[in-house]
Short mmCIF file of C-alpha atoms in Angstrom, two decimals:
data_model
loop_
_atom_site.label_atom_id
_atom_site.label_comp_id
_atom_site.label_asym_id
_atom_site.label_seq_id
_atom_site.Cartn_x
_atom_site.Cartn_y
_atom_site.Cartn_z
CA MET A 296 20.63 37.25 -21.16
CA SER A 297 21.87 34.07 -20.36
CA VAL A 298 18.78 31.34 -20.05
CA SER A 299 19.11 27.83 -18.43
CA ILE A 300 16.09 26.19 -18.12
CA ALA A 301 15.24 24.05 -14.71
CA LEU A 302 12.64 21.01 -15.97
CA PHE A 303 10.93 19.46 -13.14
CA THR A 304 9.95 16.50 -12.37
CA GLN A 305 8.99 14.61 -9.33
CA ASP A 306 10.82 17.43 -7.40
CA LEU A 307 8.06 19.85 -6.57
CA ARG A 308 9.75 21.75 -4.30
CA LEU A 309 11.98 25.32 -3.49
CA HIS A 310 13.67 23.97 -0.79
CA ASP A 311 16.23 21.75 -1.05
CA ASN A 312 16.35 21.41 -4.96
CA PRO A 313 19.47 21.32 -6.99
CA VAL A 314 17.71 21.16 -9.87
CA LEU A 315 16.57 24.56 -9.71
CA ARG A 316 19.84 26.28 -7.72
CA ALA A 317 22.51 24.98 -9.69
CA ALA A 318 19.81 26.59 -12.76
CA LEU A 319 19.91 29.85 -11.86
CA ALA A 320 23.67 29.13 -10.71
CA ASP A 321 24.23 29.35 -14.76
CA ALA A 322 22.58 31.79 -16.23
CA ASP A 323 20.88 35.41 -16.13
CA GLU A 324 17.46 34.18 -15.51
CA VAL A 325 16.17 30.77 -15.23
CA VAL A 326 12.49 28.75 -16.87
CA PRO A 327 11.31 26.53 -14.11
CA LEU A 328 9.07 24.50 -16.44
CA PHE A 329 7.16 21.46 -16.47
CA VAL A 330 5.97 19.53 -18.59
CA LEU A 331 2.32 17.14 -18.33
CA ASP A 332 3.64 14.85 -20.25
CA ASP A 333 1.32 12.88 -22.66
CA ALA A 334 2.83 10.10 -22.28
CA VAL A 335 2.92 9.65 -18.74
CA ALA A 336 -1.38 9.44 -19.54
CA ALA A 337 -0.54 7.00 -21.47
CA THR A 338 1.09 4.95 -19.60
CA GLY A 339 -2.09 4.87 -16.68
CA PHE A 340 -0.55 5.86 -14.18
CA ALA A 341 -2.16 9.66 -14.00
CA VAL A 342 -5.09 8.67 -12.73
CA PRO A 343 -7.63 11.48 -10.13
CA ASN A 344 -6.54 11.12 -7.04
CA ARG A 345 -2.47 11.67 -7.68
CA SER A 346 -3.62 13.94 -11.00
CA ALA A 347 -5.41 16.13 -8.10
CA PHE A 348 -2.56 15.97 -5.60
CA LEU A 349 -0.82 17.25 -8.53
CA ALA A 350 -2.87 20.38 -9.63
CA ASP A 351 -2.02 21.38 -5.60
CA CYS A 352 1.54 20.87 -5.71
CA LEU A 353 1.70 23.12 -9.11
CA ALA A 354 0.00 25.67 -8.03
CA ASP A 355 1.83 25.99 -5.07
CA LEU A 356 5.02 25.97 -6.53
CA ASP A 357 3.68 28.47 -8.88
CA ALA A 358 2.42 30.45 -6.36
CA SER A 359 5.84 29.65 -4.60
CA LEU A 360 7.99 30.99 -7.42
CA ARG A 361 5.54 34.05 -8.10
CA ALA A 362 6.39 35.62 -4.60
CA ARG A 363 10.26 35.65 -5.92
CA GLY A 364 9.60 36.74 -8.82
CA GLY A 365 9.21 34.43 -10.58
CA ARG A 366 6.39 31.84 -12.01
CA LEU A 367 5.64 28.61 -13.34
CA VAL A 368 5.90 27.93 -17.29
CA VAL A 369 3.62 24.22 -17.68
CA ARG A 370 3.99 22.40 -21.40
CA ARG A 371 1.62 20.25 -22.53
CA GLY A 372 2.43 17.34 -24.17
CA ALA A 373 6.45 15.03 -25.12
CA ALA A 374 8.52 15.99 -21.86
CA VAL A 375 11.62 15.74 -24.73
CA THR A 376 9.80 17.68 -27.56
CA GLU A 377 8.70 21.01 -24.89
CA THR A 378 12.11 21.11 -23.78
CA ALA A 379 13.32 20.99 -26.43
CA ARG A 380 11.24 23.43 -27.44
CA VAL A 381 11.74 26.39 -24.87
CA ALA A 382 15.57 25.43 -24.81
CA ALA A 383 15.97 26.92 -28.43
CA ALA A 384 13.34 29.72 -27.97
CA THR A 385 15.35 30.68 -25.48
CA GLY A 386 18.35 29.84 -25.84
CA ALA A 387 19.43 27.86 -22.76
CA VAL A 388 22.85 28.00 -22.52
CA SER A 389 21.82 24.62 -19.89
CA VAL A 390 18.88 22.45 -18.84
CA HIS A 391 18.40 20.94 -15.75
CA VAL A 392 16.99 17.68 -13.72
CA ALA A 393 16.69 15.07 -11.38
CA ALA A 394 17.87 12.41 -12.97
CA GLY A 395 14.90 9.17 -12.28
CA VAL A 396 15.57 5.19 -11.81
CA SER A 397 12.58 4.17 -13.59
CA GLY A 398 12.13 3.25 -16.99
CA PHE A 399 10.51 5.57 -17.86
CA ALA A 400 12.60 8.23 -16.43
CA GLN A 401 15.34 6.82 -17.21
CA ARG A 402 14.72 6.79 -20.91
CA ARG A 403 13.26 10.25 -20.79
CA GLU A 404 16.48 10.71 -19.53
CA ALA A 405 18.54 9.07 -22.66
CA ALA A 406 15.87 10.70 -25.46
CA LEU A 407 16.69 14.14 -23.27
CA ARG A 408 20.97 13.69 -23.81
CA GLU A 409 20.48 13.33 -27.68
CA GLU A 410 18.30 15.92 -28.19
CA LEU A 411 20.46 17.55 -26.03
CA GLY A 412 23.58 16.75 -25.92
CA SER A 413 26.12 18.12 -23.60
CA ARG A 414 23.35 21.48 -22.48
CA LEU A 415 21.70 18.41 -20.26
CA ARG A 416 22.81 18.71 -16.38
CA VAL A 417 21.15 15.77 -14.81
CA HIS A 418 20.94 15.77 -10.23
CA ASP A 419 21.70 13.82 -8.25
CA ALA A 420 20.09 12.42 -4.86
CA VAL A 421 17.58 15.20 -5.53
CA LEU A 422 14.58 12.16 -5.71
CA THR A 423 15.97 10.52 -2.55
CA ALA A 424 18.53 11.20 -0.37
CA LEU A 425 21.20 8.73 -1.07
CA THR A 426 22.06 8.36 -4.76
CA PRO A 427 21.25 5.27 -6.23
CA GLY A 428 24.72 2.72 -6.82
CA ALA A 429 26.44 5.47 -5.03
CA VAL A 430 27.23 2.33 -2.59
CA THR A 431 27.42 -1.24 -3.80
CA PRO A 432 28.20 -4.27 -2.88
CA ALA A 433 32.16 -5.40 -4.10
CA GLY A 434 30.75 -7.41 -7.85
CA LYS A 435 27.78 -5.82 -7.72
CA ASP A 436 25.95 -2.36 -9.08
CA HIS A 437 23.02 -2.52 -6.29
CA TYR A 438 22.30 -3.78 -2.71
CA ALA A 439 20.21 -6.91 -3.39
CA VAL A 440 19.57 -7.62 1.25
CA PHE A 441 18.68 -4.59 3.13
CA THR A 442 20.24 -4.48 6.68
CA PRO A 443 23.84 -4.50 4.86
CA TYR A 444 22.17 -1.43 2.33
CA LEU A 445 21.88 0.01 5.58
CA ARG A 446 24.84 -0.22 7.01
CA ALA A 447 27.12 0.87 3.69
CA TRP A 448 23.98 3.79 3.02
CA GLN A 449 24.95 5.18 6.86
CA ALA A 450 29.01 5.16 6.79
CA ALA A 451 28.22 7.17 2.77
CA GLN A 452 28.64 10.58 3.00
CA ARG A 453 25.43 12.77 1.96
CA ARG A 454 24.83 15.85 0.03
CA HIS A 455 23.67 18.62 2.08
CA PRO A 456 20.80 20.29 1.44
CA VAL A 457 20.20 23.65 0.43
CA ALA A 458 18.15 27.12 1.00
CA ALA A 459 15.36 28.36 -1.28
CA PRO A 460 16.21 30.71 -3.97
CA ARG A 461 15.04 33.90 -2.75
CA GLY A 462 14.96 35.45 -6.13
CA VAL A 463 13.77 33.56 -10.16
CA ARG A 464 14.82 36.15 -12.85
CA VAL A 465 11.88 34.69 -15.50
CA PRO A 466 12.12 35.21 -19.29
CA GLU A 467 9.46 37.09 -20.39
CA ASN A 468 8.34 35.80 -23.76
CA VAL A 469 8.61 32.30 -22.83
CA THR A 470 4.87 31.02 -22.99
CA GLY A 471 3.31 28.19 -21.47
CA THR A 472 -0.97 27.10 -20.16
CA GLU A 473 -2.72 27.66 -17.69
CA VAL A 474 -1.28 25.38 -14.49
CA PRO A 475 -4.11 23.10 -13.84
CA ALA A 476 -6.79 24.40 -11.73
CA VAL A 477 -7.00 23.35 -8.22
CA ARG A 478 -9.20 20.62 -6.80
CA PRO A 479 -12.82 21.51 -4.81
CA ASP A 480 -11.53 20.84 -1.01
CA SER A 481 -12.52 17.24 -1.00
CA PRO A 482 -11.34 16.12 3.38
CA ALA A 483 -10.74 13.01 2.18
CA LEU A 484 -7.46 13.89 -0.35
CA PRO A 485 -4.72 15.55 1.38
CA PRO A 486 -3.75 18.98 -0.06
CA GLY A 487 -0.61 18.57 -1.74
CA GLY A 488 2.04 21.42 -2.89
CA GLU A 489 5.77 21.79 -0.26
CA THR A 490 4.12 24.35 2.08
CA ALA A 491 1.27 21.54 2.47
CA GLY A 492 4.28 19.12 3.01
CA ARG A 493 6.30 21.46 4.99
CA ARG A 494 3.03 22.51 7.40
CA LEU A 495 2.64 19.01 8.27
CA TRP A 496 6.33 17.73 8.76
CA SER A 497 6.62 21.04 11.08
CA SER A 498 3.17 19.30 13.16
CA TRP A 499 3.15 16.18 13.78
CA GLU A 500 5.34 14.44 16.73
CA VAL A 501 8.51 12.58 15.13
CA GLY A 502 9.54 11.76 18.82
CA THR A 503 6.90 9.38 18.65
CA TYR A 504 6.95 7.09 15.65
CA GLU A 505 8.95 4.32 17.27
CA GLU A 506 6.00 3.83 19.71
CA LEU A 507 3.00 4.25 17.53
CA HIS A 508 4.08 3.76 13.43
CA ASP A 509 1.97 0.54 13.71
CA ASP A 510 -0.50 1.20 15.33
CA LEU A 511 -3.23 1.08 13.01
CA ALA A 512 -6.06 2.63 15.23
CA GLY A 513 -3.85 5.56 16.43
CA ASP A 514 -2.11 6.58 13.20
CA GLY A 515 0.64 7.50 13.96
CA THR A 516 2.61 7.45 11.27
CA SER A 517 4.09 10.36 9.35
CA ARG A 518 1.72 10.93 6.18
CA LEU A 519 4.54 12.01 4.15
CA SER A 520 4.27 9.89 1.72
CA PRO A 521 3.06 11.22 -1.31
CA TYR A 522 4.62 14.61 -0.82
CA LEU A 523 8.07 13.01 -0.56
CA HIS A 524 6.75 10.98 -3.77
CA PHE A 525 5.65 14.42 -5.71
CA GLY A 526 9.35 15.81 -4.58
CA CYS A 527 6.89 18.90 -2.66
CA LEU A 528 9.87 17.48 0.21
CA SER A 529 13.33 16.34 0.02
CA ALA A 530 14.46 12.87 1.47
CA ALA A 531 17.38 14.51 2.15
CA GLU A 532 16.16 17.46 4.07
CA LEU A 533 14.36 15.23 5.36
CA VAL A 534 16.61 12.75 6.73
CA ALA A 535 18.63 16.21 8.15
CA LEU A 536 16.25 17.50 10.17
CA ALA A 537 15.37 14.55 12.14
CA GLU A 538 18.39 13.69 13.08
CA ARG A 539 19.29 17.01 14.49
CA ARG A 540 15.95 16.10 16.74
CA GLY A 541 17.26 13.02 17.38
CA GLY A 542 16.04 10.20 19.68
CA ALA A 543 14.24 7.02 18.94
CA GLY A 544 11.64 8.06 16.29
CA ALA A 545 13.79 10.30 15.04
CA GLU A 546 16.20 6.98 14.21
CA ALA A 547 13.25 5.14 13.65
CA PHE A 548 11.69 6.95 10.86
CA VAL A 549 14.70 7.93 9.42
CA ARG A 550 15.36 4.00 9.39
CA GLN A 551 12.25 4.16 6.50
CA LEU A 552 13.62 7.03 4.32
CA VAL A 553 16.47 4.50 3.84
CA TRP A 554 13.61 1.85 2.99
CA ARG A 555 12.76 4.29 0.27
CA ASP A 556 16.06 4.48 -1.13
CA PHE A 557 16.36 0.91 -1.31
CA HIS A 558 14.28 0.25 -3.43
CA HIS A 559 15.01 3.45 -5.28
CA GLN A 560 17.76 2.60 -6.28
CA VAL A 561 17.01 -1.31 -6.80
CA LEU A 562 14.78 -0.34 -9.35
CA ALA A 563 17.49 1.75 -11.09
CA ALA A 564 19.48 -1.04 -11.23
CA ARG A 565 16.59 -3.40 -11.91
CA PRO A 566 13.76 -1.59 -13.90
CA ASP A 567 12.20 -4.52 -14.77
CA ALA A 568 10.92 -4.95 -11.10
CA ALA A 569 8.54 -2.70 -11.86
CA HIS A 570 6.62 -5.11 -13.52
CA ALA A 571 8.92 -8.81 -13.69
CA ASP A 572 9.61 -10.92 -10.46
CA TYR A 573 12.51 -9.62 -8.99
CA ARG A 574 13.75 -13.31 -7.76
CA PRO A 575 11.64 -15.71 -9.70
CA ARG A 576 9.91 -18.60 -8.01
CA ASP A 577 8.27 -19.69 -10.12
CA ASP A 578 4.80 -18.83 -9.09
CA ARG A 579 1.74 -20.86 -10.75
CA TRP A 580 -0.70 -17.57 -8.63
CA HIS A 581 -4.45 -18.75 -8.46
CA ARG A 582 -6.87 -16.94 -10.62
CA ASP A 583 -10.11 -16.33 -9.40
CA GLU A 584 -11.63 -12.78 -10.05
CA ALA A 585 -14.33 -13.15 -8.01
CA GLU A 586 -11.38 -13.69 -4.92
CA LEU A 587 -9.71 -10.11 -6.68
CA THR A 588 -13.23 -8.49 -6.56
CA ALA A 589 -13.89 -9.17 -3.08
CA TRP A 590 -10.89 -8.29 -1.87
CA LYS A 591 -10.47 -5.02 -3.85
CA ALA A 592 -13.31 -3.84 -2.51
CA GLY A 593 -12.79 -4.91 1.28
CA LEU A 594 -15.60 -7.67 1.74
CA THR A 595 -13.32 -10.85 2.14
CA GLY A 596 -14.56 -11.51 5.20
CA TYR A 597 -11.60 -11.17 7.34
CA PRO A 598 -12.10 -7.53 8.78
CA ILE A 599 -8.86 -5.86 9.05
CA VAL A 600 -7.86 -6.96 5.57
CA ASP A 601 -10.80 -4.84 4.93
CA ALA A 602 -10.92 -2.20 6.93
CA GLY A 603 -7.52 -1.53 5.08
CA MET A 604 -8.84 -1.84 1.28
CA ARG A 605 -11.41 0.36 2.30
CA GLN A 606 -9.80 3.03 3.49
CA LEU A 607 -6.88 3.35 0.74
CA ALA A 608 -10.59 3.12 -1.83
CA HIS A 609 -11.42 6.33 0.76
CA GLU A 610 -8.90 8.59 1.42
CA GLY A 611 -6.42 7.19 -1.31
CA TRP A 612 -3.78 6.50 1.20
CA MET A 613 -4.24 3.60 3.28
CA HIS A 614 -1.41 3.31 6.97
CA ASN A 615 2.12 1.39 6.21
CA ARG A 616 0.92 -1.50 8.27
CA ALA A 617 -2.01 -1.98 6.38
CA ARG A 618 -0.69 -2.53 2.74
CA LEU A 619 1.55 -5.08 4.72
CA LEU A 620 -1.55 -7.36 5.71
CA THR A 621 -3.97 -6.10 2.53
CA ALA A 622 -1.01 -7.32 0.37
CA SER A 623 -0.01 -10.56 2.46
CA PHE A 624 -3.26 -11.84 2.76
CA LEU A 625 -4.00 -11.85 -0.73
CA THR A 626 -0.84 -12.97 -2.52
CA LYS A 627 0.38 -15.57 0.54
CA THR A 628 -4.04 -16.69 1.32
CA LEU A 629 -5.31 -16.03 -1.97
CA TYR A 630 -2.31 -16.43 -3.47
CA GLN A 631 -3.26 -14.09 -6.26
CA ASP A 632 -0.69 -12.28 -7.90
CA TRP A 633 0.81 -9.88 -6.77
CA ARG A 634 0.80 -7.75 -10.18
CA ALA A 635 -2.91 -7.07 -9.79
CA GLY A 636 -2.14 -6.02 -6.50
CA ALA A 637 0.17 -3.65 -7.28
CA ALA A 638 -2.18 -2.33 -9.86
CA HIS A 639 -5.09 -2.08 -7.68
CA PHE A 640 -2.35 -0.17 -5.33
CA LEU A 641 -1.10 2.77 -8.24
CA SER A 642 -5.04 2.82 -9.02
CA LEU A 643 -5.45 4.99 -5.61
CA LEU A 644 -2.85 6.14 -3.74
CA VAL A 645 -1.39 9.63 -3.80
CA ASP A 646 1.98 8.37 -2.84
CA GLY A 647 2.12 5.84 -5.31
CA ASP A 648 5.72 5.87 -6.21
CA LEU A 649 6.75 3.18 -8.34
CA ALA A 650 9.83 1.54 -6.42
CA ASN A 651 7.51 1.15 -3.37
CA ASN A 652 4.88 0.06 -4.49
CA GLN A 653 5.53 -2.62 -6.33
CA LEU A 654 8.85 -3.48 -4.08
CA ASN A 655 7.21 -4.02 -1.47
CA TRP A 656 4.50 -5.78 -2.87
CA GLN A 657 7.82 -7.63 -4.86
CA TRP A 658 8.98 -8.15 -1.01
CA THR A 659 5.38 -9.60 0.92
CA ALA A 660 5.06 -12.34 -2.33
CA GLY A 661 8.69 -13.01 -1.35
CA THR A 662 8.98 -12.73 -4.93
CA GLY A 663 11.55 -9.53 -3.65
CA THR A 664 14.47 -9.01 -1.95
CA ASP A 665 12.64 -10.52 1.78
CA THR A 666 15.69 -13.26 2.89
CA ARG A 667 11.87 -15.64 4.27
CA PRO A 668 10.21 -15.10 1.02
CA ASN A 669 7.69 -17.84 3.18
CA ARG A 670 6.81 -15.58 5.51
CA VAL A 671 2.98 -15.45 5.90
CA LEU A 672 1.64 -12.07 7.52
CA ASN A 673 -1.45 -13.78 10.29
CA PRO A 674 -4.74 -11.11 9.65
CA LEU A 675 -6.17 -12.81 12.70
CA THR A 676 -3.13 -12.36 14.54
CA GLN A 677 -2.41 -8.45 13.41
CA ALA A 678 -5.58 -7.85 14.22
CA LYS A 679 -4.75 -8.45 17.98
CA ARG A 680 -0.98 -7.36 17.83
CA PHE A 681 -2.05 -3.64 15.97
CA ASP A 682 -6.15 -2.94 16.78
CA PRO A 683 -6.47 -4.98 19.91
CA ASP A 684 -9.15 -2.87 20.30
CA GLY A 685 -10.85 -2.89 17.01
CA ALA A 686 -11.26 0.67 17.40
CA TYR A 687 -9.32 0.76 13.13
CA VAL A 688 -12.02 -2.22 12.16
CA ARG A 689 -14.69 -0.33 13.40
CA ARG A 690 -13.74 3.02 11.72
CA TRP A 691 -13.79 1.58 8.56
CA VAL A 692 -16.29 -0.81 8.29
CA PRO A 693 -19.51 0.94 9.77
CA GLU A 694 -20.94 -2.77 9.57
CA LEU A 695 -19.75 -3.81 12.11
CA ALA A 696 -18.98 -0.39 14.27
CA GLY A 697 -21.89 -1.86 17.20
CA VAL A 698 -19.19 -4.45 18.39
CA ALA A 699 -17.47 -3.85 21.18
CA GLY A 700 -14.15 -5.15 21.56
CA ALA A 701 -11.39 -7.47 19.89
CA ALA A 702 -14.86 -9.36 19.06
CA VAL A 703 -14.58 -7.67 15.77
CA HIS A 704 -12.02 -9.18 14.25
CA ARG A 705 -13.71 -12.40 14.42
CA PRO A 706 -17.66 -11.56 13.80
CA TRP A 707 -18.27 -15.15 12.42
CA LEU A 708 -18.54 -16.06 15.93
CA LEU A 709 -20.77 -13.79 17.36
CA ALA A 710 -24.16 -15.21 17.57
CA ASP A 711 -26.18 -12.37 16.30
CA ARG A 712 -23.68 -11.97 12.83
CA PRO A 713 -24.05 -8.96 11.55
CA ASP A 714 -24.53 -8.56 7.93
CA TYR A 715 -21.60 -9.12 6.33
CA PRO A 716 -19.49 -11.50 4.23
CA ALA A 717 -18.42 -14.94 6.03
CA PRO A 718 -14.75 -15.51 5.06
CA LEU A 719 -12.92 -16.38 1.93
CA LEU A 720 -11.36 -19.96 1.93
CA GLY A 721 -13.21 -20.46 5.53
CA LEU A 722 -9.77 -19.86 7.37
CA ASP A 723 -10.98 -19.00 11.34
CA ALA A 724 -8.58 -18.22 14.32
CA GLY A 725 -7.94 -22.04 14.93
CA ARG A 726 -6.53 -23.33 10.92
CA PHE A 727 -5.51 -19.58 9.62
CA GLN A 728 -2.75 -20.56 7.89
CA GLN A 729 -0.93 -19.59 4.42
CA GLY A 730 -3.68 -20.73 2.88
CA ARG A 731 -2.86 -22.32 -1.18
CA GLY A 732 0.16 -21.18 -1.19
CA ARG A 733 3.60 -22.47 -3.24
#
């Protein structure tokens, strides 16, 4: 019997997975393979929060495959080496994998092609709704500004989602290690896996997204980002589902998915943007370890900033508006290098996606794709707009839980000051500006 391999990477799902569907169509039997790659651990990307979520994802994927007569084969080691070993042991006629955008993914694909030759099949638009590079400006290899990309994305033809397979036959003689144990239940971290992701999408009301997505306390965001990062949910399928529902909320949600595609096409064309300024501006970043430590710990003296940082530490997730304002505070007010902030986020975020994280940090720092590189998000103005009665701050900064209303955002003005740090740099409502700046 002929055998093919579906090498799972960041596409840990059965629904709308072109990699698995093509592997099934290619042979009588298929090996659904996932490699716990030593190289990922060596990069420092396999942090506890994402490793716990990944364990859930793999267990859920294995259970879903078993329900269809198959199973997940897990190996440990170098992804290219282990894939080649499985291919040799089974006489695989083809190996299917999703195209990635990071430098790591591109190097892995090149090594797989060198090892497997014409047997390798790389599938586009598996991790994104639109293939990176599918639309480009005249004479360039990617879009550097979002709005023109949005227009091109909307005009482009996208692939149609494919159904989950009904059955999966796996060769009996293929061996692997145990699927990593599911971590103990934690109320802080979300459950991983396609089942949990599809349940969350079904229960979330996308129609209210336009109205509520910036409300810090209301938290009207989808919280689907971890499931998109690990590929438990398909971006292409979510776009199709949202467009089917229609309305302002669905349109706003799809726009965020386009932002995700935008960042992926930038990183695909410029992999070094993960660590180097996309648009160098000759910054002379300020270095102050005490300030950086205070920012990480949520002890800057600015309650809205501290609330965001404490939510990140507790949940491995942060509201998108809080991500923007905490990043702006570090890079534009304290004038610290964006790479320090990006690394801290990646050390905790369950949805720590390289393209989204690094390029959003560069956008905020003024070294990325923002057409207004000197944009500053004043935390006090942001607090007034997006947490007007202080509910978000009181939820995450217990020292200020007894302060009523909007006064919680300026504790330094209180006659009876709580046990809470004074603001870094001594900036107040009347004098807030860019800080150290360019």
